[in-house]
Every structure is written in C-alpha cells, then in structure tokens.
Coordinates of C-alpha atoms and ligand atoms in Angstrom, one line a residue:
M743 CA 32.9 -32.1 1.0
K744 CA 31.9 -33.2 4.3
R745 CA 28.3 -33.1 3.0
I746 CA 29.2 -35.2 0.1
I747 CA 31.1 -37.8 2.4
A748 CA 28.1 -37.8 4.6
S749 CA 25.6 -38.7 2.0
A750 CA 28.0 -41.2 0.1
A751 CA 28.5 -43.2 3.5
C752 CA 24.9 -43.0 4.1
A753 CA 23.7 -44.4 0.8
L754 CA 26.7 -47.0 1.3
I755 CA 25.6 -48.0 4.8
F756 CA 21.8 -47.7 4.7
A757 CA 21.4 -48.1 1.2
G758 CA 17.5 -48.2 0.4
I759 CA 16.1 -46.6 3.5
C760 CA 18.6 -43.7 3.5
M761 CA 18.0 -42.9 -0.2
A762 CA 14.4 -43.2 0.4
A763 CA 14.2 -40.9 3.4
T764 CA 16.7 -38.1 2.4
P765 CA 15.1 -35.8 -0.7
T766 CA 18.1 -35.0 -2.8
F767 CA 18.4 -31.3 -5.1
N768 CA 18.4 -33.7 -8.3
K769 CA 15.7 -35.7 -7.5
D770 CA 13.2 -33.8 -5.4
I771 CA 14.2 -30.2 -5.0
A772 CA 14.9 -29.1 -8.6
P773 CA 11.5 -30.1 -9.9
I774 CA 9.8 -28.0 -7.2
L775 CA 11.9 -24.9 -7.8
Y776 CA 11.7 -25.0 -11.6
Q777 CA 8.0 -25.3 -11.4
N778 CA 7.2 -22.9 -8.7
C779 CA 10.3 -20.4 -8.3
A780 CA 12.3 -20.0 -11.6
T781 CA 9.6 -17.9 -13.1
C782 CA 11.0 -15.0 -10.9
H783 CA 14.3 -16.6 -9.6
R784 CA 16.2 -16.7 -12.7
P785 CA 18.5 -13.8 -14.0
G786 CA 17.0 -10.8 -15.0
E787 CA 14.0 -11.1 -13.1
V788 CA 12.5 -9.7 -10.1
A789 CA 13.4 -11.8 -7.6
P790 CA 17.0 -11.2 -6.1
F791 CA 18.9 -14.4 -6.7
P792 CA 18.4 -17.4 -9.2
L793 CA 17.2 -20.6 -7.9
L794 CA 18.3 -22.8 -11.1
T795 CA 21.6 -24.4 -10.1
Y796 CA 22.4 -26.6 -7.0
Q797 CA 24.8 -24.0 -5.8
D798 CA 21.8 -21.4 -6.3
A799 CA 20.0 -23.5 -3.7
A800 CA 21.9 -25.3 -1.4
K801 CA 23.6 -22.3 0.0
R802 CA 20.4 -20.9 0.7
A803 CA 18.7 -24.4 2.0
K804 CA 17.6 -23.0 5.3
L805 CA 16.0 -19.6 4.0
I806 CA 14.1 -21.7 1.4
S807 CA 13.0 -23.9 3.5
T808 CA 11.8 -21.0 6.3
V809 CA 10.3 -19.0 3.6
T810 CA 8.3 -21.8 2.1
E811 CA 7.0 -23.1 5.2
K812 CA 5.7 -19.6 6.4
R813 CA 4.2 -19.3 2.8
Y814 CA 5.8 -16.2 2.3
M815 CA 7.0 -17.7 -0.7
P816 CA 6.1 -18.5 -3.7
P817 CA 3.8 -15.0 -3.3
W818 CA 0.3 -16.2 -3.3
K819 CA -2.2 -14.0 -1.0
A820 CA -5.5 -15.7 -1.4
E821 CA -6.6 -18.3 1.1
P822 CA -6.9 -21.8 0.0
G823 CA -10.4 -23.2 -0.4
Y824 CA -12.1 -19.9 -0.6
G825 CA -12.3 -19.5 -4.2
S826 CA -10.6 -21.7 -7.1
F827 CA -8.1 -19.8 -9.1
A828 CA -6.6 -21.0 -12.4
N829 CA -3.4 -19.1 -11.9
E830 CA -2.7 -20.2 -8.2
R831 CA 0.7 -20.6 -7.3
R832 CA 1.2 -22.6 -4.1
L833 CA 3.2 -25.7 -2.8
T834 CA 1.5 -28.5 -1.4
D835 CA 2.1 -29.5 2.3
A836 CA 4.0 -32.6 1.0
Q837 CA 6.2 -30.4 -1.2
I838 CA 7.2 -27.9 1.9
E839 CA 7.9 -31.0 4.1
V840 CA 10.1 -32.6 1.2
I841 CA 12.3 -28.9 1.3
K842 CA 12.3 -28.9 4.9
S843 CA 13.9 -32.7 5.3
W844 CA 16.3 -31.7 2.3
A845 CA 17.5 -28.6 4.3
E846 CA 17.7 -30.7 7.6
A847 CA 19.7 -33.2 5.7
G848 CA 22.2 -30.6 4.8
A849 CA 21.1 -30.1 1.3
P850 CA 22.3 -33.1 -0.5
E851 CA 22.8 -32.9 -4.3
G852 CA 22.0 -36.5 -5.4
D853 CA 22.5 -38.3 -8.4
I854 CA 23.3 -36.0 -11.5
N855 CA 21.1 -38.1 -13.7
E856 CA 18.1 -37.8 -12.1
K857 CA 18.5 -33.9 -12.4
P858 CA 15.4 -32.5 -14.6
V859 CA 16.6 -30.0 -17.7
Q860 CA 16.3 -26.7 -16.8
P861 CA 13.0 -24.7 -17.6
V862 CA 13.1 -22.8 -21.0
F863 CA 11.2 -19.4 -21.0
T864 CA 9.7 -17.7 -23.6
E865 CA 11.4 -14.5 -24.3
G866 CA 9.3 -11.7 -26.2
W867 CA 5.5 -11.8 -26.5
L868 CA 3.7 -14.8 -24.5
G869 CA 0.7 -14.3 -26.5
G870 CA 2.0 -14.2 -30.1
E871 CA 3.0 -11.2 -32.1
P872 CA 0.5 -8.4 -31.4
D873 CA -1.2 -6.1 -33.9
Q874 CA 0.0 -2.9 -32.6
V875 CA 2.8 -2.0 -29.8
V876 CA 2.9 0.7 -27.4
K877 CA 5.8 1.7 -25.6
M878 CA 6.1 4.0 -22.5
P879 CA 6.9 7.5 -23.9
V880 CA 10.4 7.8 -22.0
K881 CA 12.6 5.8 -20.4
Y882 CA 12.0 5.9 -16.7
S883 CA 14.8 5.9 -14.3
V884 CA 14.7 4.0 -11.0
P885 CA 17.3 5.3 -8.4
A886 CA 19.4 2.5 -7.0
D887 CA 17.7 2.5 -3.5
G888 CA 15.1 4.4 -1.6
P889 CA 11.3 3.8 -1.5
D890 CA 9.3 2.3 -4.1
Q891 CA 8.0 4.4 -7.1
F892 CA 5.1 4.5 -8.5
Q893 CA 4.5 6.2 -11.9
C894 CA 1.5 6.3 -14.5
F895 CA 2.5 6.9 -18.1
V896 CA 0.1 8.0 -20.8
L897 CA 0.2 5.5 -23.9
P898 CA -1.9 7.3 -26.9
L899 CA -2.9 5.1 -29.2
N900 CA -4.1 7.3 -31.9
L901 CA -7.0 5.2 -32.9
D902 CA -9.3 6.8 -36.1
K903 CA -11.9 4.1 -35.2
D904 CA -13.4 2.1 -32.2
V905 CA -11.6 -1.3 -32.2
Y906 CA -12.0 -4.5 -30.3
V907 CA -9.1 -5.7 -28.4
S908 CA -8.8 -9.8 -28.1
L909 CA -5.8 -9.7 -26.0
L910 CA -3.6 -6.9 -24.3
E911 CA -0.2 -8.3 -23.0
F912 CA 2.0 -5.9 -20.9
R913 CA 5.7 -6.8 -21.5
P914 CA 8.1 -5.4 -18.8
D915 CA 11.3 -4.1 -20.2
N916 CA 13.4 -4.2 -16.8
R917 CA 12.1 -7.2 -15.0
R918 CA 14.6 -6.6 -12.2
V919 CA 12.7 -3.6 -11.4
V920 CA 8.8 -3.8 -12.5
H921 CA 7.1 -5.2 -9.6
H922 CA 3.5 -4.9 -10.8
A923 CA 1.7 -3.1 -13.6
L924 CA -2.1 -2.0 -14.2
V925 CA -3.6 -0.6 -17.3
F926 CA -6.7 1.9 -17.4
L927 CA -8.8 2.8 -20.3
D928 CA -8.8 6.7 -20.2
P929 CA -11.3 7.8 -23.0
N930 CA -11.4 11.4 -22.4
G931 CA -7.9 12.3 -22.2
A932 CA -7.9 13.0 -18.2
G933 CA -4.3 11.3 -17.9
R934 CA -2.9 13.7 -20.4
K935 CA -4.0 16.8 -18.2
L936 CA -2.2 15.2 -15.2
A937 CA 0.9 14.3 -17.3
S938 CA 3.9 16.4 -17.5
A939 CA 5.5 17.2 -21.2
D940 CA 7.1 13.7 -21.1
G941 CA 4.0 12.0 -20.5
M942 CA 4.2 10.6 -17.3
Y943 CA 3.0 11.5 -13.8
P944 CA 3.2 10.2 -10.1
C945 CA 0.6 8.1 -9.0
F946 CA 0.2 5.7 -6.4
G947 CA -3.2 4.1 -5.4
G948 CA -4.8 4.7 -8.8
P949 CA -4.6 6.6 -12.1
R950 CA -6.1 9.7 -10.7
I951 CA -8.8 9.7 -13.7
P952 CA -12.5 10.0 -13.3
V953 CA -13.8 7.0 -14.9
A954 CA -10.7 4.8 -15.2
T955 CA -11.7 1.2 -16.2
L956 CA -8.9 -1.6 -15.2
T957 CA -8.2 -3.3 -18.4
G958 CA -5.3 -5.4 -17.7
G959 CA -2.4 -5.8 -15.3
W960 CA 0.7 -7.8 -15.0
A961 CA 2.7 -9.1 -11.8
P962 CA 5.7 -11.5 -12.2
G963 CA 5.0 -14.9 -13.4
A964 CA 1.7 -13.5 -15.2
V965 CA 0.8 -15.4 -18.2
P966 CA -1.5 -13.6 -20.7
G967 CA -4.6 -15.4 -21.2
A968 CA -5.8 -16.6 -25.0
R969 CA -6.7 -14.2 -27.6
S970 CA -10.4 -14.5 -27.6
Q971 CA -13.0 -12.3 -29.9
E972 CA -16.0 -13.6 -27.4
Y973 CA -14.5 -11.6 -25.1
A974 CA -12.8 -8.8 -26.5
R975 CA -12.8 -5.6 -25.1
P976 CA -14.1 -2.0 -27.1
I977 CA -11.6 0.6 -27.2
P978 CA -13.1 3.9 -28.5
K979 CA -11.5 6.1 -31.0
G980 CA -9.5 8.6 -29.3
A981 CA -8.8 6.8 -26.2
D982 CA -5.3 6.4 -24.4
L983 CA -4.3 3.8 -22.1
V984 CA -2.6 4.7 -18.9
L985 CA -0.1 2.4 -17.6
Q986 CA 0.8 2.4 -13.8
I987 CA 3.9 0.8 -12.6
H988 CA 5.1 0.2 -9.4
Y989 CA 8.7 0.0 -9.3
H990 CA 11.0 -1.6 -6.5
P991 CA 14.8 -0.2 -6.4
S992 CA 17.0 -3.3 -7.2
G993 CA 20.4 -1.9 -5.5
K994 CA 21.6 -0.4 -9.0
P995 CA 20.5 2.3 -10.9
E996 CA 18.1 0.8 -13.9
E997 CA 16.1 2.5 -16.6
D998 CA 12.9 0.9 -17.9
Q999 CA 10.8 1.5 -21.3
S1000 CA 8.2 -1.3 -21.1
S1001 CA 5.4 -1.8 -23.5
L1002 CA 2.0 -3.2 -24.3
G1003 CA 0.8 -5.3 -27.2
L1004 CA -2.6 -5.1 -28.7
S1005 CA -4.0 -8.0 -30.6
F1006 CA -7.3 -6.6 -32.5
S1007 CA -10.5 -8.7 -33.5
G1008 CA -13.9 -8.2 -34.5
P1009 CA -16.5 -7.0 -32.2
P1010 CA -17.4 -9.6 -29.3
S1011 CA -20.4 -11.8 -28.9
R1012 CA -20.3 -11.2 -25.2
G1013 CA -20.1 -8.0 -23.0
R1014 CA -17.1 -7.4 -20.6
T1015 CA -17.0 -4.9 -18.0
A1016 CA -15.9 -4.5 -14.5
A1017 CA -18.3 -4.1 -11.5
I1018 CA -16.4 -1.8 -9.0
M1019 CA -17.0 -2.2 -5.2
F1020 CA -15.8 0.3 -3.0
N1021 CA -16.3 2.7 0.2
T1022 CA -14.5 5.8 0.2
R1023 CA -15.9 6.4 4.1
I1024 CA -12.9 5.4 5.8
N1025 CA -11.6 7.5 8.8
I1026 CA -9.3 5.4 10.6
P1027 CA -8.1 6.8 14.2
P1028 CA -4.4 6.7 14.8
G1029 CA -4.0 3.4 17.1
D1030 CA -6.9 1.6 15.8
P1031 CA -5.7 -1.7 15.3
H1032 CA -9.3 -3.4 14.1
Y1033 CA -11.1 -0.9 11.7
V1034 CA -13.6 -2.4 9.4
V1035 CA -14.7 -0.8 6.0
K1036 CA -17.8 -2.9 4.3
S1037 CA -19.4 -2.6 0.9
S1038 CA -22.0 -4.4 -1.1
L1039 CA -23.9 -4.3 -4.3
V1040 CA -26.6 -6.5 -5.7
L1041 CA -26.0 -7.7 -9.4
P1042 CA -29.0 -6.3 -11.3
R1043 CA -28.7 -9.5 -13.4
D1044 CA -27.4 -12.6 -14.2
V1045 CA -23.5 -12.4 -14.9
E1046 CA -20.3 -14.5 -15.0
L1047 CA -17.6 -13.6 -13.0
G1048 CA -14.2 -14.4 -14.5
G1049 CA -12.2 -13.0 -12.0
I1050 CA -11.4 -10.4 -9.0
T1051 CA -8.8 -8.0 -8.2
P1052 CA -9.1 -6.6 -4.6
H1053 CA -6.9 -3.2 -3.5
A1054 CA -6.2 -1.3 -0.6
H1055 CA -2.7 0.4 0.7
Y1056 CA -0.7 -0.3 3.5
L1057 CA -2.8 -0.2 6.5
C1058 CA -5.2 -3.1 5.0
K1059 CA -4.9 -6.5 6.8
E1060 CA -7.7 -8.6 6.0
M1061 CA -10.1 -8.8 3.1
K1062 CA -12.9 -11.0 2.4
I1063 CA -15.4 -11.1 -0.6
A1064 CA -18.5 -13.5 -0.7
A1065 CA -21.6 -13.6 -2.8
Y1066 CA -25.1 -14.4 -1.4
L1067 CA -27.2 -16.1 -3.7
P1068 CA -30.8 -15.7 -4.2
D1069 CA -31.4 -19.3 -3.1
G1070 CA -29.5 -18.9 0.0
S1071 CA -26.1 -20.3 -0.9
V1072 CA -22.9 -18.6 -0.3
E1073 CA -20.1 -18.4 -3.0
P1074 CA -16.7 -17.4 -1.6
L1075 CA -14.9 -14.9 -4.0
I1076 CA -11.5 -14.4 -2.1
W1077 CA -10.1 -14.2 1.3
I1078 CA -6.5 -12.6 1.8
K1079 CA -5.9 -12.9 5.7
D1080 CA -2.3 -11.1 5.3
W1081 CA -2.9 -8.5 2.5
D1082 CA 0.6 -7.1 1.0
F1083 CA 0.5 -4.1 -1.1
N1084 CA 3.5 -5.2 -2.8
W1085 CA 2.0 -8.6 -3.8
Q1086 CA -1.3 -7.4 -5.4
G1087 CA -2.6 -8.7 -8.5
G1088 CA -5.7 -10.1 -10.3
Y1089 CA -7.3 -13.7 -9.5
Q1090 CA -8.9 -15.6 -12.0
Y1091 CA -11.0 -17.9 -11.4
K1092 CA -10.8 -21.6 -12.4
K1093 CA -14.1 -21.7 -14.0
P1094 CA -16.4 -18.2 -14.6
L1095 CA -18.9 -18.0 -11.5
A1096 CA -22.0 -18.0 -12.7
L1097 CA -24.1 -15.5 -10.3
P1098 CA -28.0 -14.9 -10.8
K1099 CA -29.7 -11.6 -10.6
G1100 CA -30.3 -10.6 -7.0
T1101 CA -26.7 -11.8 -5.8
R1102 CA -25.7 -9.6 -3.0
V1103 CA -21.8 -9.3 -3.0
E1104 CA -20.4 -8.3 0.2
M1105 CA -16.8 -7.3 0.9
E1106 CA -15.2 -6.5 4.2
Y1107 CA -11.8 -5.1 4.8
T1108 CA -10.1 -4.8 8.0
Y1109 CA -7.5 -2.3 8.8
D1110 CA -4.7 -1.9 11.3
N1111 CA -3.8 1.7 12.2
S1112 CA -1.6 0.8 15.1
E1113 CA 1.9 1.2 15.8
N1114 CA 2.3 -2.6 15.8
N1115 CA 1.6 -2.9 12.1
P1116 CA 5.2 -3.2 10.5
R1117 CA 3.7 -1.8 7.3
N1118 CA 2.3 1.3 8.8
P1119 CA 3.8 4.2 6.6
A1120 CA 3.2 6.8 9.4
H1121 CA 5.3 6.7 13.0
P1122 CA 3.4 7.5 15.3
P1123 CA 0.2 6.8 13.3
V1124 CA -2.1 9.4 12.3
R1125 CA -5.8 9.6 11.0
V1126 CA -6.3 8.1 7.7
R1127 CA -8.9 9.0 5.3
W1128 CA -9.7 7.7 1.7
G1129 CA -7.2 8.6 -1.2
E1130 CA -4.7 7.6 -3.6
Q1131 CA -1.7 8.9 -1.8
T1132 CA 0.9 6.5 0.2
K1133 CA -0.4 7.9 3.4
D1134 CA -4.1 7.4 2.4
E1135 CA -6.1 4.3 2.4
M1136 CA -8.5 2.6 -0.1
A1137 CA -10.8 -0.2 -0.2
V1138 CA -11.8 -1.6 -3.7
A1139 CA -12.7 -4.6 -5.6
F1140 CA -12.7 -4.9 -9.4
L1141 CA -14.8 -7.7 -10.1
A1142 CA -14.4 -8.7 -13.7
V1143 CA -18.2 -9.2 -15.3
V1144 CA -19.2 -11.0 -18.4
L1145 CA -22.5 -10.2 -19.6
P1146 CA -24.5 -12.1 -22.6
S1147 CA -24.4 -9.2 -25.1
P1148 CA -21.8 -6.5 -25.6
S1149 CA -25.2 -4.3 -25.5
D1150 CA -25.9 -5.3 -22.1
V1151 CA -22.7 -3.1 -20.5
Q1152 CA -24.2 0.2 -20.6
S1153 CA -27.5 -0.7 -18.6
F1154 CA -25.6 -2.7 -16.0
Q1155 CA -23.2 0.1 -15.3
Q1156 CA -26.3 2.6 -15.0
Q1157 CA -28.0 0.2 -12.5
L1158 CA -24.9 -0.2 -10.3
S1159 CA -24.5 3.6 -10.3
A1160 CA -27.8 4.2 -9.5
Q1161 CA -27.7 1.8 -6.5
Y1162 CA -24.3 3.3 -5.5
L1163 CA -26.2 6.9 -5.2
E1164 CA -28.7 5.1 -2.8
T1165 CA -26.1 3.6 -0.7
I1166 CA -23.8 6.8 -0.3
F1167 CA -27.0 8.9 0.4
S1168 CA -28.6 6.4 2.6
G1169 CA -27.2 8.0 5.8
E1170 CA -26.4 11.2 7.0
V1171 CA -23.8 12.7 4.8
T1172 CA -21.4 15.7 5.1
L1173 CA -19.2 17.3 2.4
E1174 CA -16.5 15.8 4.2
D1175 CA -17.2 12.6 2.8
L1176 CA -16.7 13.5 -0.6
P1177 CA -13.8 11.6 -2.0
P1178 CA -10.7 13.9 -2.2
E1179 CA -9.6 12.9 -5.8
M1180 CA -12.6 14.6 -6.9
T1181 CA -11.5 17.4 -9.6
P1182 CA -12.1 21.0 -8.3
Q1183 CA -15.4 21.3 -10.6
Q1184 CA -16.9 18.1 -9.4
R1185 CA -16.5 19.4 -6.2
Q1186 CA -18.0 22.4 -6.8
T1187 CA -20.7 20.8 -8.6
V1188 CA -21.4 18.5 -5.7
T1189 CA -21.2 21.1 -3.1
M1190 CA -23.8 23.2 -5.0
I1191 CA -26.3 20.3 -5.1
F1192 CA -25.5 19.6 -1.4
N1193 CA -26.4 23.3 -0.6
L1194 CA -29.4 23.3 -2.4
F1195 CA -30.6 20.2 -0.7
D1196 CA -29.5 20.8 2.8
K1197 CA -32.8 22.6 3.6
N1198 CA -32.2 23.5 7.1
K1199 CA -28.6 24.5 6.6
D1200 CA -26.9 22.2 9.4
G1201 CA -24.2 21.2 7.0
K1202 CA -25.4 17.5 6.7
L1203 CA -28.1 15.8 4.4
D1204 CA -30.2 13.9 6.8
R1205 CA -32.4 11.3 5.5
E1206 CA -35.3 13.4 4.4
E1207 CA -32.9 15.5 2.7
V1208 CA -31.2 12.6 1.0
A1209 CA -34.7 11.3 -0.2
A1210 CA -35.7 14.6 -2.0
L1211 CA -32.2 14.3 -3.7
L1212 CA -32.4 10.9 -5.1
E1213 CA -35.9 12.1 -5.9
F1214 CA -34.1 14.5 -7.9
V1215 CA -31.5 12.5 -9.4
R1216 CA -34.1 9.7 -10.5
S1217 CA -36.4 12.2 -12.4
R1218 CA -33.5 13.5 -14.2
R1219 CA -32.6 10.2 -15.5
Ligands
LIG613 C1 6.3 -14.0 -8.2 C2 7.8 -14.0 -8.1 C3 8.3 -15.1 -7.0 C4 8.1 -16.5 -7.2 C5 7.2 -17.3 -8.1 C6 9.0 -16.8 -6.2 N1 9.7 -15.7 -5.4 FE1 11.3 -15.8 -3.9 N2 11.3 -13.8 -4.0 C7 10.6 -12.9 -5.1 C8 11.0 -11.6 -4.5 C9 10.8 -10.3 -5.8 C10 11.8 -11.5 -3.5 C11 12.6 -10.5 -2.7 C12 11.6 -10.4 -1.3 C13 10.0 -9.7 -1.7 O1 10.2 -8.9 -2.4 O2 9.1 -9.8 -1.1 C14 11.6 -13.0 -3.3 C15 12.9 -13.5 -1.9 C16 13.0 -14.7 -1.7 C17 13.7 -15.0 -0.9 C18 14.7 -14.3 0.4 C19 13.7 -14.0 1.3 C20 14.3 -13.2 2.5 O3 13.9 -12.9 3.6 O4 15.4 -12.6 2.1 C21 13.8 -16.7 -1.1 C22 14.6 -17.4 0.3 C23 12.7 -17.0 -1.9 N3 12.4 -15.8 -2.3 C24 12.4 -18.3 -2.3 C25 11.5 -18.4 -3.1 C26 11.1 -20.2 -3.3 C27 11.8 -21.2 -2.7 C28 10.0 -20.3 -4.1 C29 9.3 -20.9 -5.1 C30 8.8 -22.2 -4.1 C31 9.8 -18.7 -4.7 N4 10.9 -18.1 -3.9 C32 8.9 -18.0 -5.7 C33 9.8 -13.2 -6.0 C34 9.2 -14.7 -6.2

C-alpha cells in the first residue's frame, strides 16, 4: 500500500519526469520477464517459481535484480563477442539497468493498461507431429531431495531398414526435474549390455558406450530446429538410441517418463557428423587451482561448423576454443569463463562457419582442484583423472560438422582417428594413460599391443617405439 501511495504521489507531483525515470512492472519489466525468463519460470517448468504476475516478480524484485546483474540468470555461459550464437540467452546492459532501478524504486506495478499479454507456450511437440515416438522404457522415480541423478535409458528403435532423421525432438515429461538430456546413437547394442532388465543404467559423464555419437540434446528453453532433409542424420537398421538424463530433485518425489520424437525423410544431400575433440590425459594433483588441459585437431578438409557442445565435470572453470585458419586469421568458437556442469548445452552458430582444410582447432580447459572451488566434489581434494564418474574429469568438445556430401563422412572420420593416434602416441606413453572407461577386452588388446612394442620393457613407449607402432598401424590400414 505504501508503495502504491508513493508512486501515485510521485506521479501527481512530478508528473512527466518521475514517470519517465521510474520503470514499472507493466510497462518495462513484464516484457523482459516474458521474453527471457518465462520459458523456465512458469508453472510446471524447471525453475523453482513462476515469474508471470506482478506478485510473482514484486516479492522477489531485489533477488531478480541481483541475479540479473551478476548474469547468473538467465543462464547463459558463453562469453559475448566470442562466437555468435543463434540460441543466445542474454539480457542487454540496458535491460539489467532497468530491472535494477525498478527494484530500487520499490518495484512499482504501473498502469495495468500497459501490461503485455502473458506469453502462450506450445504444449506438445514443438517441431510438429513426429513419425515415430519412443518413450523411456520405465517411469523413473526422482526422490524429493539429495544429489542430482544421472541415468541412461536404452530406447530400441526396432528399425528393419536404415532411416534418415530430419528432426529429433526430446520432449521432457516432468519438466520440474529434467535438467538436461543428451541423445546418443548406439549402433552396436552396447547400451543394452550395460542396462538392467528395465532398460536403464546410471551414467554421469557419458553413456559409457564405445562409439557413442551425440545426435541430439535438450536443456530448458531449447527450441528444436526446422526439419531438414538436407541435413538429415542416417540411423542404421538395428541401432538403439541411448538417452542420458540429468535429474534435479524438486523438493517433492517426482516421476518422469520422457520421450523422443523422430521425423523421417529421404537421404540427405550433405554429410553431418561430429568431430570430437578430447584429451584423456588428465591427472590433476589435489589442491592445484590452475591445471590446464589442451587438445587440438587439424581439419582434414573444408567443413561447415554448425555448432559446438563443450563438456567437462565439476572442477573445470574455464573453456576456450578457437580455430586458426591457414590464412592466419582466428575464428573464436566459444569461451566459457565460469563453466557450470549444471548448465551445459549445445551452442548453435548464427551462421554456419566455413572452416577450410588445414584449419587448426585448439581447445584449452582450466581446472581448479583446490579447496576454494565450491563445486569441488571432494573435501579434502583428491587426485583426479579422466573418467565418466562424478569424481572424475573430462575434457571434450563435440563440433557439429557439415560436409559437402554424406559419402565424405567416413573418410573424414578415418582421417581424424589417424590424427588422434598420432597425437596420443607422440610422447612417452604408459599403460596408465589408457582411458579408464575402456572395456576389459579393449584394454587387453591395447595391453598386448603395448607389450609387443615396448621393446626395452621399461613399462613405457618412448618415441622410437611409438614410431614403430604407428608404422604398424599405418601398414594395416
Ligand atoms: C533456462 C531456464 C531459466 C531461465 C531462462 C531463467 N531461469 Fe531463473 N532459474 C532457473 C532455475 C533452474 C533456477 C534454480 C536455481 C538453479 O538451478 O540455478 C532459477 C533460479 C532463479 C532465481 C533464484 C536464485 C536464487 O539464488 O535463489 C531467480 C531470482 C531467477 N531464477 C530469476 C530469473 C530471471 C529474472 C530470469 C530472466 C531474466 C531467469 N531467471 C531466467 C531457470 C531459468
């Protein structure tokens, strides 16, 4: 009441000046909230409270002002000016300033006639009715509280022929708890072997299947792209999809049974694949506040880069990826200064980036394994290596690559694997450097090869031994 009298008095006494200077909910704040916050802050969605009515916003005016000023909300991790993204979710400085003065003025409501209509959100499939819908095999129960849960669900497609998917849409069932989802293609039924009888298994950093290709993802507020035969993805007969979901408890026991919608088309005219950058050689001493992991790859041919999905766990602080073109110019790809595992997702470029053959893509991730890192899962800190568990770390980036023709994909991937072998075997290698998620069978094969080439039996491969190994690999190709 006091507030209303104050603003009414203000309006009467200072008329023009006062009205112009003090933003109101109806005129200035509602449009910002509807456009930038309501996708998550409305009933039934991931955010803890709605931000639709005057009451919703007014009682949290100070908090809204603080979290927007700190750019904690809306969640958007990519540094502005470093890569230009179609799905950017960021307030302008002017919008943040308006929110701040509104909160400082006591959060006035303003003239009801100036209030915009509340946004209407499409329920159901955003990309239109799919041709095939696959649902999680079981309802998954999320407890009221406790740590976040990471589960993989095997979704058999039962395809009797190869298909092309022009749109893959994840549709969360219980949006209060689904924090994000990733979809992987599993051509060889590896997920089925990991899953229990109900078709699911716990998984944190990745789906733990050897040749997992990331084919889709979802985070709150994500909008699926348009159906496009040009960019359709092939899914071979017999393949499964493995859906990884990150659940965040909501305070009440919840259940979820999300689904995927697939739309089919004819074969694409272009080749779509992922160039995966990673470095498994992670060995972070406890207490180290600044541990750097790097990786690079050279593009073996001209490509178009549509988007990028960086990935690491809780210790990672900063991620920077850039492309160094043969002509000496630099294309910034993404820079995240304050990586937050809880807000990972895919970043789509406004316009696909043309990167010529010979472009060197470099990634540099920095990790903080000190006690001062509030996200450190270990107290006191412990030594951390590569792995897919919460206590492990990863350094990965998926580059969404488009090639002129689908027939280019296989040779592109072969060239990348050859490059990878050369990088990992280019220094002194020990068996300890093997990624821990290798299957026992892979480990056995690699150990056998390792022992064969470790001529002087000192437990590591030095440069000469590596050269002999590479020669062997090349001659077999
Ligand atoms: C992509 C989804 C999403 C969008 C968009 C979003 N939020 Fe949030 N917001 C959340 C979630 C989820 C939380 C709960 C905290 C967390 O998980 O980080 C939250 C928490 C908050 C909080 C409470 C913070 C605290 O410390 O208790 C405020 C205030 C807030 N959001 C305001 C906003 C405002 C204002 C906007 C728009 C400018 C916005 N949010 C946009 C998802 C979102």
